[in-house]
Amino acid sequence: METIETKRKFGKLCPWAGRMANRETGGPGAGRKSSGLMVLYRKEMADHMHSKRFLIILLLILITSLASLYGALSGIQDAVKDSSDFIFLKLFTTSGKSIPSFVSFIALLGPFVGLTLGFDAINNERTSGTLNRLVSQPIYRDAVINGKFLAGYTVIVIMVFSMGILIGTAGLVSTGIAPSGEELVRLFVFLIYTTVYIAFWLALAILFSVLCKHAATSALAVIAVWLFFAIFMGLLAGIIANGLFPTENATSMQTVMQNYTWNQNLNRLSPYYLYSEAVSTILNPSVRTVSVITVNQLSGAVAGYLPLGQSLLLVWPHLVWLLALTMIVFAISYVCFMRQEIRSGQ
């Protein structure tokens, strides 16, 4: 057991740890009961904000956001010809001739943000020897992993909403068209979905950081999962659906419907597909369903845009599933971290 004097000496090197030692020993701030979560949270936030990694990520997101805005402005005239409604939302969904839309950029590169913020959250502390000294302080052990996740998620929220405001402001200045109240609410919901989507990848990166001893190994593991869901999941779903319900010589519409349903349901196991389907529904009010629809169901339907409430009813299961995936992954990393033995030299 370390003595109080030892903890105070360590506090000279780490002021936030010294504050925890003071609280334990009756020093300044001793009357306050604290797990150390907020102290660790502030430390992690400071580390993120002053790191070169954060600046690189911010620069990458900024460049991709401006590129998507340029592509949207160059292609928005063609989009307006099809429909002159909800022009402000088209800034986020319209692609240029060779430049993907902002939504496409975020769906593909968003996981990279979460990966970068979390792939070395725990194993870097372990290899540098600071994790052992950290958990020896008078703080709850779970405050370490909770503080790292909350700090990473805060950075994600700041980046996502900053880029959303940047695109909206630049688009407003460029087009001179003010958004309606419904468009602003739809944009806000889109940004919320985006933060949850990236938070899943942050939680996954932290999980591999707990399980893997080296940061490079955890980074490669998360990248492999990212590529699988973004590229290979769709191929695998198609192979399984075609194997169960081949459509090459199909003689009935039921077989085609079953093939499509299986393909879609298997794809929905992927966070990438869930996010893309949800935000395309939120940002495009003309999308009236996220499931297969028959000609008989279309018969008598009134053409028009779907109200915001109806769009939310279509995609709220997507948000629930993304939140559940994030919580499950983080819960696994939490349990693994709490059960790991941390000794000197690890």
PDB file of N, CA and C in Angstrom, residues 27-84:
ATOM      1  N   GLY A  27      -6.927  17.529   3.116  1.00  0.00           N
ATOM      2  CA  GLY A  27      -6.340  18.767   2.647  1.00  0.00           C
ATOM      3  C   GLY A  27      -7.393  19.645   2.016  1.00  0.00           C
ATOM      4  N   PRO A  28      -6.970  20.619   1.189  1.00  0.00           N
ATOM      5  CA  PRO A  28      -7.907  21.522   0.550  1.00  0.00           C
ATOM      6  C   PRO A  28      -8.923  20.740  -0.289  1.00  0.00           C
ATOM      7  N   GLY A  29     -10.172  21.018  -0.089  1.00  0.00           N
ATOM      8  CA  GLY A  29     -11.215  20.337  -0.850  1.00  0.00           C
ATOM      9  C   GLY A  29     -11.560  18.994  -0.291  1.00  0.00           C
ATOM     10  N   ALA A  30     -11.182  18.706   0.954  1.00  0.00           N
ATOM     11  CA  ALA A  30     -11.366  17.366   1.491  1.00  0.00           C
ATOM     12  C   ALA A  30     -12.812  17.031   1.739  1.00  0.00           C
ATOM     13  N   GLY A  31     -13.677  17.948   1.975  1.00  0.00           N
ATOM     14  CA  GLY A  31     -15.058  17.648   2.308  1.00  0.00           C
ATOM     15  C   GLY A  31     -15.870  17.182   1.135  1.00  0.00           C
ATOM     16  N   ARG A  32     -15.346  17.213  -0.055  1.00  0.00           N
ATOM     17  CA  ARG A  32     -16.108  16.888  -1.251  1.00  0.00           C
ATOM     18  C   ARG A  32     -15.878  15.430  -1.625  1.00  0.00           C
ATOM     19  N   LYS A  33     -16.974  14.714  -1.740  1.00  0.00           N
ATOM     20  CA  LYS A  33     -16.862  13.317  -2.148  1.00  0.00           C
ATOM     21  C   LYS A  33     -16.825  13.267  -3.664  1.00  0.00           C
ATOM     22  N   SER A  34     -15.779  12.667  -4.218  1.00  0.00           N
ATOM     23  CA  SER A  34     -15.624  12.636  -5.667  1.00  0.00           C
ATOM     24  C   SER A  34     -14.951  11.353  -6.087  1.00  0.00           C
ATOM     25  N   SER A  35     -15.381  10.826  -7.226  1.00  0.00           N
ATOM     26  CA  SER A  35     -14.759   9.622  -7.767  1.00  0.00           C
ATOM     27  C   SER A  35     -13.526   9.953  -8.590  1.00  0.00           C
ATOM     28  N   GLY A  36     -13.288  11.251  -8.839  1.00  0.00           N
ATOM     29  CA  GLY A  36     -12.180  11.656  -9.692  1.00  0.00           C
ATOM     30  C   GLY A  36     -12.554  11.714 -11.151  1.00  0.00           C
ATOM     31  N   LEU A  37     -13.824  11.453 -11.486  1.00  0.00           N
ATOM     32  CA  LEU A  37     -14.243  11.419 -12.879  1.00  0.00           C
ATOM     33  C   LEU A  37     -14.057  12.761 -13.561  1.00  0.00           C
ATOM     34  N   MET A  38     -14.507  13.840 -12.921  1.00  0.00           N
ATOM     35  CA  MET A  38     -14.424  15.152 -13.548  1.00  0.00           C
ATOM     36  C   MET A  38     -12.975  15.612 -13.697  1.00  0.00           C
ATOM     37  N   VAL A  39     -12.121  15.251 -12.733  1.00  0.00           N
ATOM     38  CA  VAL A  39     -10.706  15.623 -12.844  1.00  0.00           C
ATOM     39  C   VAL A  39     -10.066  14.913 -14.033  1.00  0.00           C
ATOM     40  N   LEU A  40     -10.341  13.611 -14.160  1.00  0.00           N
ATOM     41  CA  LEU A  40      -9.806  12.856 -15.289  1.00  0.00           C
ATOM     42  C   LEU A  40     -10.410  13.330 -16.605  1.00  0.00           C
ATOM     43  N   TYR A  41     -11.682  13.674 -16.582  1.00  0.00           N
ATOM     44  CA  TYR A  41     -12.347  14.179 -17.789  1.00  0.00           C
ATOM     45  C   TYR A  41     -11.671  15.458 -18.273  1.00  0.00           C
ATOM     46  N   ARG A  42     -11.409  16.375 -17.352  1.00  0.00           N
ATOM     47  CA  ARG A  42     -10.753  17.631 -17.734  1.00  0.00           C
ATOM     48  C   ARG A  42      -9.332  17.380 -18.229  1.00  0.00           C
ATOM     49  N   LYS A  43      -8.651  16.435 -17.600  1.00  0.00           N
ATOM     50  CA  LYS A  43      -7.293  16.104 -18.045  1.00  0.00           C
ATOM     51  C   LYS A  43      -7.308  15.556 -19.468  1.00  0.00           C
ATOM     52  N   GLU A  44      -8.237  14.628 -19.752  1.00  0.00           N
ATOM     53  CA  GLU A  44      -8.313  14.046 -21.084  1.00  0.00           C
ATOM     54  C   GLU A  44      -8.716  15.087 -22.121  1.00  0.00           C
ATOM     55  N   MET A  45      -9.634  15.976 -21.757  1.00  0.00           N
ATOM     56  CA  MET A  45     -10.024  17.043 -22.681  1.00  0.00           C
ATOM     57  C   MET A  45      -8.838  17.934 -23.008  1.00  0.00           C
ATOM     58  N   ALA A  46      -8.061  18.272 -21.994  1.00  0.00           N
ATOM     59  CA  ALA A  46      -6.878  19.102 -22.222  1.00  0.00           C
ATOM     60  C   ALA A  46      -5.870  18.383 -23.118  1.00  0.00           C
ATOM     61  N   ASP A  47      -5.699  17.077 -22.883  1.00  0.00           N
ATOM     62  CA  ASP A  47      -4.773  16.303 -23.709  1.00  0.00           C
ATOM     63  C   ASP A  47      -5.237  16.287 -25.170  1.00  0.00           C
ATOM     64  N   HIS A  48      -6.539  16.095 -25.382  1.00  0.00           N
ATOM     65  CA  HIS A  48      -7.063  16.068 -26.754  1.00  0.00           C
ATOM     66  C   HIS A  48      -6.870  17.420 -27.434  1.00  0.00           C
ATOM     67  N   MET A  49      -7.238  18.484 -26.744  1.00  0.00           N
ATOM     68  CA  MET A  49      -7.216  19.814 -27.357  1.00  0.00           C
ATOM     69  C   MET A  49      -5.805  20.293 -27.677  1.00  0.00           C
ATOM     70  N   HIS A  50      -4.821  19.804 -26.931  1.00  0.00           N
ATOM     71  CA  HIS A  50      -3.443  20.259 -27.150  1.00  0.00           C
ATOM     72  C   HIS A  50      -2.610  19.256 -27.958  1.00  0.00           C
ATOM     73  N   SER A  51      -3.235  18.195 -28.411  1.00  0.00           N
ATOM     74  CA  SER A  51      -2.477  17.181 -29.148  1.00  0.00           C
ATOM     75  C   SER A  51      -2.460  17.481 -30.644  1.00  0.00           C
ATOM     76  N   LYS A  52      -1.376  17.098 -31.295  1.00  0.00           N
ATOM     77  CA  LYS A  52      -1.273  17.251 -32.739  1.00  0.00           C
ATOM     78  C   LYS A  52      -2.289  16.351 -33.449  1.00  0.00           C
ATOM     79  N   ARG A  53      -2.606  15.227 -32.823  1.00  0.00           N
ATOM     80  CA  ARG A  53      -3.581  14.308 -33.406  1.00  0.00           C
ATOM     81  C   ARG A  53      -4.930  14.991 -33.587  1.00  0.00           C
ATOM     82  N   PHE A  54      -5.359  15.748 -32.572  1.00  0.00           N
ATOM     83  CA  PHE A  54      -6.636  16.452 -32.648  1.00  0.00           C
ATOM     84  C   PHE A  54      -6.616  17.480 -33.778  1.00  0.00           C
ATOM     85  N   LEU A  55      -5.518  18.194 -33.904  1.00  0.00           N
ATOM     86  CA  LEU A  55      -5.423  19.196 -34.974  1.00  0.00           C
ATOM     87  C   LEU A  55      -5.470  18.549 -36.348  1.00  0.00           C
ATOM     88  N   ILE A  56      -4.828  17.385 -36.480  1.00  0.00           N
ATOM     89  CA  ILE A  56      -4.835  16.681 -37.767  1.00  0.00           C
ATOM     90  C   ILE A  56      -6.252  16.219 -38.111  1.00  0.00           C
ATOM     91  N   ILE A  57      -6.944  15.658 -37.119  1.00  0.00           N
ATOM     92  CA  ILE A  57      -8.321  15.207 -37.354  1.00  0.00           C
ATOM     93  C   ILE A  57      -9.211  16.384 -37.718  1.00  0.00           C
ATOM     94  N   LEU A  58      -9.068  17.477 -36.979  1.00  0.00           N
ATOM     95  CA  LEU A  58      -9.878  18.666 -37.241  1.00  0.00           C
ATOM     96  C   LEU A  58      -9.619  19.199 -38.645  1.00  0.00           C
ATOM     97  N   LEU A  59      -8.362  19.205 -39.056  1.00  0.00           N
ATOM     98  CA  LEU A  59      -8.009  19.672 -40.397  1.00  0.00           C
ATOM     99  C   LEU A  59      -8.599  18.749 -41.453  1.00  0.00           C
ATOM    100  N   LEU A  60      -8.553  17.435 -41.212  1.00  0.00           N
ATOM    101  CA  LEU A  60      -9.114  16.476 -42.167  1.00  0.00           C
ATOM    102  C   LEU A  60     -10.614  16.682 -42.327  1.00  0.00           C
ATOM    103  N   ILE A  61     -11.329  16.814 -41.208  1.00  0.00           N
ATOM    104  CA  ILE A  61     -12.773  17.022 -41.272  1.00  0.00           C
ATOM    105  C   ILE A  61     -13.103  18.349 -41.938  1.00  0.00           C
ATOM    106  N   LEU A  62     -12.298  19.366 -41.659  1.00  0.00           N
ATOM    107  CA  LEU A  62     -12.525  20.673 -42.270  1.00  0.00           C
ATOM    108  C   LEU A  62     -12.371  20.613 -43.780  1.00  0.00           C
ATOM    109  N   ILE A  63     -11.317  19.941 -44.245  1.00  0.00           N
ATOM    110  CA  ILE A  63     -11.072  19.840 -45.687  1.00  0.00           C
ATOM    111  C   ILE A  63     -12.196  19.061 -46.370  1.00  0.00           C
ATOM    112  N   THR A  64     -12.589  17.936 -45.782  1.00  0.00           N
ATOM    113  CA  THR A  64     -13.663  17.135 -46.385  1.00  0.00           C
ATOM    114  C   THR A  64     -14.998  17.886 -46.367  1.00  0.00           C
ATOM    115  N   SER A  65     -15.242  18.653 -45.312  1.00  0.00           N
ATOM    116  CA  SER A  65     -16.491  19.420 -45.234  1.00  0.00           C
ATOM    117  C   SER A  65     -16.542  20.493 -46.315  1.00  0.00           C
ATOM    118  N   LEU A  66     -15.445  21.214 -46.479  1.00  0.00           N
ATOM    119  CA  LEU A  66     -15.392  22.250 -47.509  1.00  0.00           C
ATOM    120  C   LEU A  66     -15.466  21.649 -48.902  1.00  0.00           C
ATOM    121  N   ALA A  67     -14.839  20.476 -49.089  1.00  0.00           N
ATOM    122  CA  ALA A  67     -14.908  19.811 -50.388  1.00  0.00           C
ATOM    123  C   ALA A  67     -16.339  19.371 -50.697  1.00  0.00           C
ATOM    124  N   SER A  68     -17.025  18.825 -49.697  1.00  0.00           N
ATOM    125  CA  SER A  68     -18.410  18.410 -49.918  1.00  0.00           C
ATOM    126  C   SER A  68     -19.307  19.610 -50.188  1.00  0.00           C
ATOM    127  N   LEU A  69     -19.044  20.733 -49.513  1.00  0.00           N
ATOM    128  CA  LEU A  69     -19.825  21.943 -49.773  1.00  0.00           C
ATOM    129  C   LEU A  69     -19.608  22.439 -51.193  1.00  0.00           C
ATOM    130  N   TYR A  70     -18.358  22.408 -51.654  1.00  0.00           N
ATOM    131  CA  TYR A  70     -18.064  22.800 -53.031  1.00  0.00           C
ATOM    132  C   TYR A  70     -18.796  21.902 -54.030  1.00  0.00           C
ATOM    133  N   GLY A  71     -18.773  20.587 -53.752  1.00  0.00           N
ATOM    134  CA  GLY A  71     -19.483  19.669 -54.637  1.00  0.00           C
ATOM    135  C   GLY A  71     -20.977  19.900 -54.614  1.00  0.00           C
ATOM    136  N   ALA A  72     -21.528  20.203 -53.438  1.00  0.00           N
ATOM    137  CA  ALA A  72     -22.974  20.448 -53.335  1.00  0.00           C
ATOM    138  C   ALA A  72     -23.370  21.713 -54.087  1.00  0.00           C
ATOM    139  N   LEU A  73     -22.568  22.767 -53.953  1.00  0.00           N
ATOM    140  CA  LEU A  73     -22.884  24.019 -54.638  1.00  0.00           C
ATOM    141  C   LEU A  73     -22.778  23.874 -56.153  1.00  0.00           C
ATOM    142  N   SER A  74     -21.837  23.034 -56.599  1.00  0.00           N
ATOM    143  CA  SER A  74     -21.690  22.834 -58.045  1.00  0.00           C
ATOM    144  C   SER A  74     -22.791  21.963 -58.624  1.00  0.00           C
ATOM    145  N   GLY A  75     -23.408  21.142 -57.796  1.00  0.00           N
ATOM    146  CA  GLY A  75     -24.456  20.257 -58.309  1.00  0.00           C
ATOM    147  C   GLY A  75     -25.847  20.591 -57.828  1.00  0.00           C
ATOM    148  N   ILE A  76     -25.984  21.675 -57.078  1.00  0.00           N
ATOM    149  CA  ILE A  76     -27.290  21.969 -56.489  1.00  0.00           C
ATOM    150  C   ILE A  76     -28.286  22.481 -57.528  1.00  0.00           C
ATOM    151  N   GLN A  77     -27.790  23.067 -58.602  1.00  0.00           N
ATOM    152  CA  GLN A  77     -28.706  23.541 -59.640  1.00  0.00           C
ATOM    153  C   GLN A  77     -29.473  22.384 -60.270  1.00  0.00           C
ATOM    154  N   ASP A  78     -28.767  21.278 -60.531  1.00  0.00           N
ATOM    155  CA  ASP A  78     -29.446  20.107 -61.077  1.00  0.00           C
ATOM    156  C   ASP A  78     -30.418  19.515 -60.059  1.00  0.00           C
ATOM    157  N   ALA A  79     -30.033  19.562 -58.778  1.00  0.00           N
ATOM    158  CA  ALA A  79     -30.911  19.028 -57.741  1.00  0.00           C
ATOM    159  C   ALA A  79     -32.165  19.876 -57.593  1.00  0.00           C
ATOM    160  N   VAL A  80     -32.019  21.200 -57.754  1.00  0.00           N
ATOM    161  CA  VAL A  80     -33.172  22.093 -57.630  1.00  0.00           C
ATOM    162  C   VAL A  80     -34.133  21.902 -58.791  1.00  0.00           C
ATOM    163  N   LYS A  81     -33.621  21.512 -59.960  1.00  0.00           N
ATOM    164  CA  LYS A  81     -34.501  21.268 -61.101  1.00  0.00           C
ATOM    165  C   LYS A  81     -35.480  20.145 -60.804  1.00  0.00           C
ATOM    166  N   ASP A  82     -35.007  19.127 -60.079  1.00  0.00           N
ATOM    167  CA  ASP A  82     -35.889  18.022 -59.719  1.00  0.00           C
ATOM    168  C   ASP A  82     -36.903  18.440 -58.663  1.00  0.00           C
ATOM    169  N   SER A  83     -36.467  19.250 -57.704  1.00  0.00           N
ATOM    170  CA  SER A  83     -37.355  19.711 -56.637  1.00  0.00           C
ATOM    171  C   SER A  83     -36.756  20.966 -56.015  1.00  0.00           C
ATOM    172  N   SER A  84     -37.582  21.991 -55.880  1.00  0.00           N
ATOM    173  CA  SER A  84     -37.122  23.260 -55.314  1.00  0.00           C
ATOM    174  C   SER A  84     -37.411  23.366 -53.820  1.00  0.00           C
TER     175      SER A  84
END
